[in-house]
JSON list of C-alpha atoms in Angstrom, two decimals:
[
{"chain": "A", "resi": 15, "resn": "UNK", "atom": "CA", "xyz": [-7.49, -3.29, 35.95]},
{"chain": "A", "resi": 16, "resn": "UNK", "atom": "CA", "xyz": [-5.64, -1.95, 33.15]},
{"chain": "A", "resi": 17, "resn": "UNK", "atom": "CA", "xyz": [-4.39, 1.32, 32.98]},
{"chain": "A", "resi": 18, "resn": "UNK", "atom": "CA", "xyz": [-5.02, 3.09, 29.36]},
{"chain": "A", "resi": 19, "resn": "UNK", "atom": "CA", "xyz": [-3.07, 6.58, 28.19]},
{"chain": "A", "resi": 20, "resn": "UNK", "atom": "CA", "xyz": [-5.35, 8.12, 25.43]},
{"chain": "A", "resi": 21, "resn": "UNK", "atom": "CA", "xyz": [-3.61, 10.51, 23.05]},
{"chain": "A", "resi": 22, "resn": "UNK", "atom": "CA", "xyz": [-5.93, 13.19, 21.01]},
{"chain": "A", "resi": 23, "resn": "UNK", "atom": "CA", "xyz": [-5.58, 12.33, 17.51]},
{"chain": "A", "resi": 24, "resn": "UNK", "atom": "CA", "xyz": [-4.04, 15.78, 16.87]},
{"chain": "A", "resi": 25, "resn": "UNK", "atom": "CA", "xyz": [-1.25, 15.07, 19.16]},
{"chain": "A", "resi": 26, "resn": "UNK", "atom": "CA", "xyz": [2.30, 15.68, 18.06]},
{"chain": "A", "resi": 27, "resn": "UNK", "atom": "CA", "xyz": [3.69, 12.50, 19.35]},
{"chain": "A", "resi": 28, "resn": "UNK", "atom": "CA", "xyz": [0.59, 10.49, 17.60]},
{"chain": "A", "resi": 29, "resn": "UNK", "atom": "CA", "xyz": [1.18, 12.73, 14.34]},
{"chain": "A", "resi": 30, "resn": "UNK", "atom": "CA", "xyz": [4.90, 11.72, 14.67]},
{"chain": "A", "resi": 31, "resn": "UNK", "atom": "CA", "xyz": [4.25, 8.12, 15.28]},
{"chain": "A", "resi": 32, "resn": "UNK", "atom": "CA", "xyz": [2.01, 7.80, 12.27]},
{"chain": "A", "resi": 33, "resn": "UNK", "atom": "CA", "xyz": [4.66, 9.35, 10.12]},
{"chain": "A", "resi": 34, "resn": "UNK", "atom": "CA", "xyz": [7.22, 7.21, 11.43]},
{"chain": "A", "resi": 35, "resn": "UNK", "atom": "CA", "xyz": [5.29, 3.99, 10.20]},
{"chain": "A", "resi": 36, "resn": "UNK", "atom": "CA", "xyz": [5.19, 5.51, 6.79]},
{"chain": "A", "resi": 37, "resn": "UNK", "atom": "CA", "xyz": [8.87, 6.33, 6.56]},
{"chain": "A", "resi": 38, "resn": "UNK", "atom": "CA", "xyz": [9.66, 3.03, 4.57]},
{"chain": "A", "resi": 39, "resn": "UNK", "atom": "CA", "xyz": [7.14, 3.32, 1.90]},
{"chain": "A", "resi": 40, "resn": "UNK", "atom": "CA", "xyz": [5.43, 5.50, -0.43]},
{"chain": "A", "resi": 41, "resn": "UNK", "atom": "CA", "xyz": [1.79, 6.24, -1.92]},
{"chain": "A", "resi": 42, "resn": "UNK", "atom": "CA", "xyz": [0.86, 7.43, -5.10]},
{"chain": "A", "resi": 43, "resn": "UNK", "atom": "CA", "xyz": [-1.64, 9.48, -3.64]},
{"chain": "A", "resi": 44, "resn": "UNK", "atom": "CA", "xyz": [0.98, 11.69, -1.92]},
{"chain": "A", "resi": 45, "resn": "UNK", "atom": "CA", "xyz": [2.39, 12.34, -5.14]},
{"chain": "A", "resi": 46, "resn": "UNK", "atom": "CA", "xyz": [-0.36, 13.40, -6.63]},
{"chain": "A", "resi": 47, "resn": "UNK", "atom": "CA", "xyz": [-1.00, 15.54, -3.32]},
{"chain": "A", "resi": 48, "resn": "UNK", "atom": "CA", "xyz": [1.98, 17.14, -4.32]},
{"chain": "A", "resi": 49, "resn": "UNK", "atom": "CA", "xyz": [1.19, 18.26, -7.14]},
{"chain": "A", "resi": 50, "resn": "UNK", "atom": "CA", "xyz": [-2.26, 20.08, -5.77]},
{"chain": "A", "resi": 51, "resn": "UNK", "atom": "CA", "xyz": [-0.26, 21.63, -3.15]},
{"chain": "A", "resi": 52, "resn": "UNK", "atom": "CA", "xyz": [2.35, 23.03, -6.03]},
{"chain": "A", "resi": 53, "resn": "UNK", "atom": "CA", "xyz": [-0.58, 24.33, -8.35]},
{"chain": "A", "resi": 54, "resn": "UNK", "atom": "CA", "xyz": [-2.01, 26.37, -5.35]},
{"chain": "A", "resi": 55, "resn": "UNK", "atom": "CA", "xyz": [0.36, 26.66, -2.77]},
{"chain": "A", "resi": 56, "resn": "UNK", "atom": "CA", "xyz": [-2.46, 26.95, -0.54]},
{"chain": "A", "resi": 57, "resn": "UNK", "atom": "CA", "xyz": [-3.04, 24.20, 2.04]},
{"chain": "A", "resi": 58, "resn": "UNK", "atom": "CA", "xyz": [-7.17, 24.83, 2.01]},
{"chain": "A", "resi": 59, "resn": "UNK", "atom": "CA", "xyz": [-7.63, 24.78, -1.58]},
{"chain": "A", "resi": 60, "resn": "UNK", "atom": "CA", "xyz": [-5.46, 21.77, -2.16]},
{"chain": "A", "resi": 61, "resn": "UNK", "atom": "CA", "xyz": [-7.14, 20.02, 0.09]},
{"chain": "A", "resi": 62, "resn": "UNK", "atom": "CA", "xyz": [-10.44, 20.98, -1.05]},
{"chain": "A", "resi": 63, "resn": "UNK", "atom": "CA", "xyz": [-9.44, 19.94, -4.86]},
{"chain": "A", "resi": 64, "resn": "UNK", "atom": "CA", "xyz": [-8.34, 16.35, -3.24]},
{"chain": "A", "resi": 65, "resn": "UNK", "atom": "CA", "xyz": [-11.68, 16.09, -1.40]},
{"chain": "A", "resi": 66, "resn": "UNK", "atom": "CA", "xyz": [-9.80, 15.31, 2.18]},
{"chain": "A", "resi": 67, "resn": "UNK", "atom": "CA", "xyz": [-9.83, 17.61, 5.24]},
{"chain": "A", "resi": 68, "resn": "UNK", "atom": "CA", "xyz": [-6.95, 19.92, 5.51]},
{"chain": "A", "resi": 69, "resn": "UNK", "atom": "CA", "xyz": [-5.33, 18.31, 8.67]},
{"chain": "A", "resi": 70, "resn": "UNK", "atom": "CA", "xyz": [-5.28, 14.69, 6.62]},
{"chain": "A", "resi": 71, "resn": "UNK", "atom": "CA", "xyz": [-4.11, 16.58, 3.55]},
{"chain": "A", "resi": 72, "resn": "UNK", "atom": "CA", "xyz": [-1.24, 18.15, 5.84]},
{"chain": "A", "resi": 73, "resn": "UNK", "atom": "CA", "xyz": [-0.39, 14.87, 7.19]},
{"chain": "A", "resi": 74, "resn": "UNK", "atom": "CA", "xyz": [0.12, 13.06, 4.02]},
{"chain": "A", "resi": 75, "resn": "UNK", "atom": "CA", "xyz": [2.26, 15.85, 2.37]},
{"chain": "A", "resi": 76, "resn": "UNK", "atom": "CA", "xyz": [4.48, 15.86, 5.51]},
{"chain": "A", "resi": 77, "resn": "UNK", "atom": "CA", "xyz": [4.47, 11.85, 5.31]},
{"chain": "A", "resi": 78, "resn": "UNK", "atom": "CA", "xyz": [5.90, 12.34, 1.69]},
{"chain": "A", "resi": 79, "resn": "UNK", "atom": "CA", "xyz": [8.60, 14.76, 2.62]},
{"chain": "A", "resi": 80, "resn": "UNK", "atom": "CA", "xyz": [9.49, 11.86, 5.56]},
{"chain": "A", "resi": 81, "resn": "UNK", "atom": "CA", "xyz": [10.12, 9.44, 2.97]},
{"chain": "A", "resi": 82, "resn": "UNK", "atom": "CA", "xyz": [11.91, 11.67, 1.10]},
{"chain": "A", "resi": 83, "resn": "UNK", "atom": "CA", "xyz": [13.91, 13.22, 3.60]},
{"chain": "A", "resi": 84, "resn": "UNK", "atom": "CA", "xyz": [13.64, 16.72, 3.62]},
{"chain": "A", "resi": 85, "resn": "UNK", "atom": "CA", "xyz": [11.00, 19.56, 3.26]},
{"chain": "A", "resi": 86, "resn": "UNK", "atom": "CA", "xyz": [9.55, 20.27, 0.04]},
{"chain": "A", "resi": 87, "resn": "UNK", "atom": "CA", "xyz": [7.50, 23.45, 1.25]},
{"chain": "A", "resi": 88, "resn": "UNK", "atom": "CA", "xyz": [8.21, 26.27, 3.16]},
{"chain": "A", "resi": 89, "resn": "UNK", "atom": "CA", "xyz": [5.66, 27.18, 5.28]},
{"chain": "A", "resi": 90, "resn": "UNK", "atom": "CA", "xyz": [5.13, 30.78, 6.87]},
{"chain": "A", "resi": 91, "resn": "UNK", "atom": "CA", "xyz": [2.68, 33.30, 7.45]},
{"chain": "A", "resi": 92, "resn": "UNK", "atom": "CA", "xyz": [2.68, 34.72, 4.14]},
{"chain": "A", "resi": 93, "resn": "UNK", "atom": "CA", "xyz": [1.74, 31.88, 2.87]},
{"chain": "A", "resi": 94, "resn": "UNK", "atom": "CA", "xyz": [3.54, 28.43, 1.34]},
{"chain": "A", "resi": 95, "resn": "UNK", "atom": "CA", "xyz": [6.33, 28.14, -1.49]},
{"chain": "A", "resi": 96, "resn": "UNK", "atom": "CA", "xyz": [8.32, 25.41, -2.92]},
{"chain": "A", "resi": 97, "resn": "UNK", "atom": "CA", "xyz": [11.81, 24.80, -1.51]},
{"chain": "A", "resi": 98, "resn": "UNK", "atom": "CA", "xyz": [14.33, 24.26, -3.68]},
{"chain": "A", "resi": 99, "resn": "UNK", "atom": "CA", "xyz": [14.60, 20.60, -3.17]},
{"chain": "A", "resi": 100, "resn": "UNK", "atom": "CA", "xyz": [10.59, 20.37, -3.72]},
{"chain": "A", "resi": 101, "resn": "UNK", "atom": "CA", "xyz": [11.37, 22.48, -7.39]},
{"chain": "A", "resi": 102, "resn": "UNK", "atom": "CA", "xyz": [13.25, 19.75, -8.23]},
{"chain": "A", "resi": 103, "resn": "UNK", "atom": "CA", "xyz": [11.19, 16.88, -7.17]},
{"chain": "A", "resi": 104, "resn": "UNK", "atom": "CA", "xyz": [8.14, 18.51, -8.37]},
{"chain": "A", "resi": 105, "resn": "UNK", "atom": "CA", "xyz": [9.72, 19.17, -11.63]},
{"chain": "A", "resi": 106, "resn": "UNK", "atom": "CA", "xyz": [9.22, 15.58, -12.30]},
{"chain": "A", "resi": 107, "resn": "UNK", "atom": "CA", "xyz": [6.40, 14.41, -10.72]},
{"chain": "A", "resi": 108, "resn": "UNK", "atom": "CA", "xyz": [4.11, 14.59, -13.72]},
{"chain": "A", "resi": 109, "resn": "UNK", "atom": "CA", "xyz": [6.09, 12.50, -15.90]},
{"chain": "A", "resi": 110, "resn": "UNK", "atom": "CA", "xyz": [6.55, 9.91, -13.36]},
{"chain": "A", "resi": 111, "resn": "UNK", "atom": "CA", "xyz": [3.03, 9.58, -12.31]},
{"chain": "A", "resi": 112, "resn": "UNK", "atom": "CA", "xyz": [2.10, 9.37, -16.13]},
{"chain": "A", "resi": 113, "resn": "UNK", "atom": "CA", "xyz": [4.68, 6.60, -16.21]},
{"chain": "A", "resi": 114, "resn": "UNK", "atom": "CA", "xyz": [3.48, 4.67, -13.41]},
{"chain": "A", "resi": 115, "resn": "UNK", "atom": "CA", "xyz": [0.04, 4.53, -14.85]},
{"chain": "A", "resi": 116, "resn": "UNK", "atom": "CA", "xyz": [0.96, 3.66, -17.88]},
{"chain": "A", "resi": 117, "resn": "UNK", "atom": "CA", "xyz": [3.10, 0.71, -16.47]},
{"chain": "A", "resi": 118, "resn": "UNK", "atom": "CA", "xyz": [0.01, -0.47, -14.79]},
{"chain": "A", "resi": 119, "resn": "UNK", "atom": "CA", "xyz": [-1.71, -0.58, -18.20]},
{"chain": "A", "resi": 120, "resn": "UNK", "atom": "CA", "xyz": [0.83, -2.00, -19.77]},
{"chain": "A", "resi": 121, "resn": "UNK", "atom": "CA", "xyz": [1.07, -4.73, -17.20]},
{"chain": "A", "resi": 122, "resn": "UNK", "atom": "CA", "xyz": [-2.76, -5.35, -17.19]},
{"chain": "A", "resi": 123, "resn": "UNK", "atom": "CA", "xyz": [-2.54, -5.96, -20.97]},
{"chain": "A", "resi": 124, "resn": "UNK", "atom": "CA", "xyz": [0.46, -8.12, -21.03]},
{"chain": "A", "resi": 125, "resn": "UNK", "atom": "CA", "xyz": [-1.77, -10.41, -18.35]},
{"chain": "A", "resi": 126, "resn": "UNK", "atom": "CA", "xyz": [-4.67, -10.22, -20.62]},
{"chain": "A", "resi": 127, "resn": "UNK", "atom": "CA", "xyz": [-6.82, -8.20, -18.74]},
{"chain": "A", "resi": 128, "resn": "UNK", "atom": "CA", "xyz": [-6.82, -5.11, -21.22]},
{"chain": "A", "resi": 129, "resn": "UNK", "atom": "CA", "xyz": [-10.21, -3.39, -21.18]},
{"chain": "A", "resi": 130, "resn": "UNK", "atom": "CA", "xyz": [-11.59, -1.47, -23.90]},
{"chain": "A", "resi": 131, "resn": "UNK", "atom": "CA", "xyz": [-9.49, 1.28, -24.89]},
{"chain": "A", "resi": 132, "resn": "UNK", "atom": "CA", "xyz": [-12.39, 3.93, -24.57]},
{"chain": "A", "resi": 133, "resn": "UNK", "atom": "CA", "xyz": [-13.48, 4.40, -21.36]},
{"chain": "A", "resi": 134, "resn": "UNK", "atom": "CA", "xyz": [-16.23, 7.44, -20.27]},
{"chain": "A", "resi": 135, "resn": "UNK", "atom": "CA", "xyz": [-16.94, 8.10, -16.77]},
{"chain": "A", "resi": 136, "resn": "UNK", "atom": "CA", "xyz": [-19.83, 9.79, -15.58]},
{"chain": "A", "resi": 137, "resn": "UNK", "atom": "CA", "xyz": [-21.20, 11.10, -12.32]},
{"chain": "A", "resi": 138, "resn": "UNK", "atom": "CA", "xyz": [-24.07, 9.11, -11.06]},
{"chain": "A", "resi": 139, "resn": "UNK", "atom": "CA", "xyz": [-26.71, 11.28, -11.99]},
{"chain": "A", "resi": 140, "resn": "UNK", "atom": "CA", "xyz": [-25.59, 11.70, -15.24]},
{"chain": "A", "resi": 141, "resn": "UNK", "atom": "CA", "xyz": [-24.98, 8.09, -15.97]},
{"chain": "A", "resi": 142, "resn": "UNK", "atom": "CA", "xyz": [-28.91, 7.37, -15.67]},
{"chain": "A", "resi": 143, "resn": "UNK", "atom": "CA", "xyz": [-30.24, 10.79, -17.07]},
{"chain": "A", "resi": 144, "resn": "UNK", "atom": "CA", "xyz": [-27.88, 12.37, -19.68]},
{"chain": "A", "resi": 145, "resn": "UNK", "atom": "CA", "xyz": [-25.82, 9.61, -21.13]},
{"chain": "A", "resi": 146, "resn": "UNK", "atom": "CA", "xyz": [-28.74, 7.15, -22.51]},
{"chain": "A", "resi": 147, "resn": "UNK", "atom": "CA", "xyz": [-29.88, 10.17, -24.10]},
{"chain": "A", "resi": 148, "resn": "UNK", "atom": "CA", "xyz": [-26.44, 11.06, -25.83]},
{"chain": "A", "resi": 149, "resn": "UNK", "atom": "CA", "xyz": [-25.57, 7.53, -27.08]},
{"chain": "A", "resi": 150, "resn": "UNK", "atom": "CA", "xyz": [-28.85, 7.53, -28.87]},
{"chain": "A", "resi": 151, "resn": "UNK", "atom": "CA", "xyz": [-28.33, 10.97, -30.45]},
{"chain": "A", "resi": 152, "resn": "UNK", "atom": "CA", "xyz": [-25.22, 10.63, -31.27]},
{"chain": "A", "resi": 153, "resn": "UNK", "atom": "CA", "xyz": [-23.99, 8.44, -34.29]},
{"chain": "A", "resi": 154, "resn": "UNK", "atom": "CA", "xyz": [-20.20, 9.50, -33.71]},
{"chain": "A", "resi": 155, "resn": "UNK", "atom": "CA", "xyz": [-19.83, 7.92, -30.24]},
{"chain": "A", "resi": 156, "resn": "UNK", "atom": "CA", "xyz": [-20.89, 4.37, -32.14]},
{"chain": "A", "resi": 157, "resn": "UNK", "atom": "CA", "xyz": [-17.98, 4.69, -34.59]},
{"chain": "A", "resi": 158, "resn": "UNK", "atom": "CA", "xyz": [-15.00, 4.20, -31.65]},
{"chain": "A", "resi": 159, "resn": "UNK", "atom": "CA", "xyz": [-16.34, 0.84, -31.23]},
{"chain": "A", "resi": 160, "resn": "UNK", "atom": "CA", "xyz": [-16.89, -0.98, -28.02]},
{"chain": "A", "resi": 161, "resn": "UNK", "atom": "CA", "xyz": [-16.44, 1.44, -24.71]},
{"chain": "A", "resi": 162, "resn": "UNK", "atom": "CA", "xyz": [-17.36, 1.33, -21.10]},
{"chain": "A", "resi": 163, "resn": "UNK", "atom": "CA", "xyz": [-19.20, 3.61, -18.85]},
{"chain": "A", "resi": 164, "resn": "UNK", "atom": "CA", "xyz": [-18.11, 3.65, -15.45]},
{"chain": "A", "resi": 165, "resn": "UNK", "atom": "CA", "xyz": [-20.21, 5.67, -12.77]},
{"chain": "A", "resi": 166, "resn": "UNK", "atom": "CA", "xyz": [-19.09, 7.23, -9.67]},
{"chain": "A", "resi": 167, "resn": "UNK", "atom": "CA", "xyz": [-18.52, 10.22, -7.51]},
{"chain": "A", "resi": 168, "resn": "UNK", "atom": "CA", "xyz": [-17.10, 13.43, -9.32]},
{"chain": "A", "resi": 169, "resn": "UNK", "atom": "CA", "xyz": [-13.95, 13.14, -7.04]},
{"chain": "A", "resi": 170, "resn": "UNK", "atom": "CA", "xyz": [-13.71, 9.29, -7.95]},
{"chain": "A", "resi": 171, "resn": "UNK", "atom": "CA", "xyz": [-14.42, 10.52, -11.88]},
{"chain": "A", "resi": 172, "resn": "UNK", "atom": "CA", "xyz": [-11.64, 12.68, -11.84]},
{"chain": "A", "resi": 173, "resn": "UNK", "atom": "CA", "xyz": [-9.16, 10.66, -10.48]},
{"chain": "A", "resi": 174, "resn": "UNK", "atom": "CA", "xyz": [-10.04, 8.05, -13.22]},
{"chain": "A", "resi": 175, "resn": "UNK", "atom": "CA", "xyz": [-9.52, 11.14, -15.92]},
{"chain": "A", "resi": 176, "resn": "UNK", "atom": "CA", "xyz": [-5.77, 11.84, -14.11]},
{"chain": "A", "resi": 177, "resn": "UNK", "atom": "CA", "xyz": [-4.69, 8.18, -14.15]},
{"chain": "A", "resi": 178, "resn": "UNK", "atom": "CA", "xyz": [-5.56, 7.76, -17.28]},
{"chain": "A", "resi": 179, "resn": "UNK", "atom": "CA", "xyz": [-8.37, 5.09, -16.53]},
{"chain": "A", "resi": 180, "resn": "UNK", "atom": "CA", "xyz": [-10.61, 7.42, -18.53]},
{"chain": "A", "resi": 181, "resn": "UNK", "atom": "CA", "xyz": [-10.47, 9.46, -21.80]},
{"chain": "A", "resi": 182, "resn": "UNK", "atom": "CA", "xyz": [-14.08, 11.25, -21.27]},
{"chain": "A", "resi": 183, "resn": "UNK", "atom": "CA", "xyz": [-15.46, 12.52, -18.16]},
{"chain": "A", "resi": 184, "resn": "UNK", "atom": "CA", "xyz": [-19.31, 13.57, -18.14]},
{"chain": "A", "resi": 185, "resn": "UNK", "atom": "CA", "xyz": [-20.17, 15.91, -14.91]},
{"chain": "A", "resi": 186, "resn": "UNK", "atom": "CA", "xyz": [-22.29, 18.97, -14.25]},
{"chain": "A", "resi": 187, "resn": "UNK", "atom": "CA", "xyz": [-19.99, 22.55, -13.75]},
{"chain": "A", "resi": 188, "resn": "UNK", "atom": "CA", "xyz": [-20.44, 26.03, -12.51]},
{"chain": "A", "resi": 189, "resn": "UNK", "atom": "CA", "xyz": [-18.08, 28.96, -12.86]},
{"chain": "A", "resi": 190, "resn": "UNK", "atom": "CA", "xyz": [-18.03, 28.85, -8.83]},
{"chain": "A", "resi": 191, "resn": "UNK", "atom": "CA", "xyz": [-16.91, 25.33, -9.08]},
{"chain": "A", "resi": 192, "resn": "UNK", "atom": "CA", "xyz": [-13.77, 23.83, -8.20]},
{"chain": "A", "resi": 193, "resn": "UNK", "atom": "CA", "xyz": [-12.48, 20.68, -10.21]},
{"chain": "A", "resi": 194, "resn": "UNK", "atom": "CA", "xyz": [-9.34, 18.96, -9.64]},
{"chain": "A", "resi": 195, "resn": "UNK", "atom": "CA", "xyz": [-8.50, 18.97, -13.15]},
{"chain": "A", "resi": 196, "resn": "UNK", "atom": "CA", "xyz": [-5.73, 21.19, -14.46]},
{"chain": "A", "resi": 197, "resn": "UNK", "atom": "CA", "xyz": [-7.16, 23.26, -17.53]},
{"chain": "A", "resi": 198, "resn": "UNK", "atom": "CA", "xyz": [-3.66, 23.11, -18.94]},
{"chain": "A", "resi": 199, "resn": "UNK", "atom": "CA", "xyz": [-3.72, 19.17, -19.37]},
{"chain": "A", "resi": 200, "resn": "UNK", "atom": "CA", "xyz": [-7.77, 18.96, -20.12]},
{"chain": "A", "resi": 201, "resn": "UNK", "atom": "CA", "xyz": [-9.96, 20.15, -22.56]},
{"chain": "A", "resi": 202, "resn": "UNK", "atom": "CA", "xyz": [-13.37, 21.10, -21.95]},
{"chain": "A", "resi": 203, "resn": "UNK", "atom": "CA", "xyz": [-16.66, 21.53, -23.71]},
{"chain": "A", "resi": 204, "resn": "UNK", "atom": "CA", "xyz": [-20.25, 22.29, -22.96]},
{"chain": "A", "resi": 205, "resn": "UNK", "atom": "CA", "xyz": [-22.76, 19.43, -23.79]},
{"chain": "A", "resi": 206, "resn": "UNK", "atom": "CA", "xyz": [-25.90, 21.12, -22.35]},
{"chain": "A", "resi": 207, "resn": "UNK", "atom": "CA", "xyz": [-27.90, 22.94, -19.56]},
{"chain": "A", "resi": 208, "resn": "UNK", "atom": "CA", "xyz": [-29.67, 22.26, -16.42]},
{"chain": "A", "resi": 209, "resn": "UNK", "atom": "CA", "xyz": [-31.47, 24.53, -14.25]},
{"chain": "A", "resi": 210, "resn": "UNK", "atom": "CA", "xyz": [-31.33, 24.20, -10.69]},
{"chain": "A", "resi": 211, "resn": "UNK", "atom": "CA", "xyz": [-35.06, 25.07, -9.26]},
{"chain": "A", "resi": 212, "resn": "UNK", "atom": "CA", "xyz": [-35.17, 25.54, -5.11]},
{"chain": "A", "resi": 213, "resn": "UNK", "atom": "CA", "xyz": [-38.20, 24.44, -3.39]},
{"chain": "A", "resi": 214, "resn": "UNK", "atom": "CA", "xyz": [-39.66, 24.74, -0.24]},
{"chain": "A", "resi": 215, "resn": "UNK", "atom": "CA", "xyz": [-42.87, 23.47, 1.71]},
{"chain": "A", "resi": 216, "resn": "UNK", "atom": "CA", "xyz": [-45.77, 26.32, 1.73]},
{"chain": "A", "resi": 217, "resn": "UNK", "atom": "CA", "xyz": [-45.25, 28.51, 4.66]},
{"chain": "A", "resi": 218, "resn": "UNK", "atom": "CA", "xyz": [-42.25, 26.99, 5.59]},
{"chain": "A", "resi": 219, "resn": "UNK", "atom": "CA", "xyz": [-39.81, 29.10, 7.38]}
]
């Protein structure tokens, strides 16, 4: 017979053990999380923009702070603010993230794995329904030469845009819909409209 001790996943001891295992390495995802929290100063909004649960997002921010060695954000009942260390750290983050993705691209090119320079990303629905029609109707796209179309979820497509792996994103949008792409860094145009019509079974409650 064996004795076993079970710890709830939110237990402080388990969280600390998880943070300790990340102390000696850094994930690029954490840096992007940090920028999202800087922009919103709200854990709920930032986690939603990163498509992760708030507890998971909070643990990733804590892991980053553990790696840096000092708090980057001040948590209080009034909200979240950057510490002085956080201001210095986040001020250089955009350039650092861009440099890392550029380095990745340059490395692949040096290895002979360079992909077509023009990449479109699109959500699954639009890649099958809208993109083929767009390509047939637009002669301007053909002038770019060879290009790739990557079909994925909206979250994945947004990530490709932030990483510089895609130059154009085709997706649905609504004024009440939150996108994780900063309007200061990305511009958008409307290409068409879709109408959402609700249906239900007859006499259904």
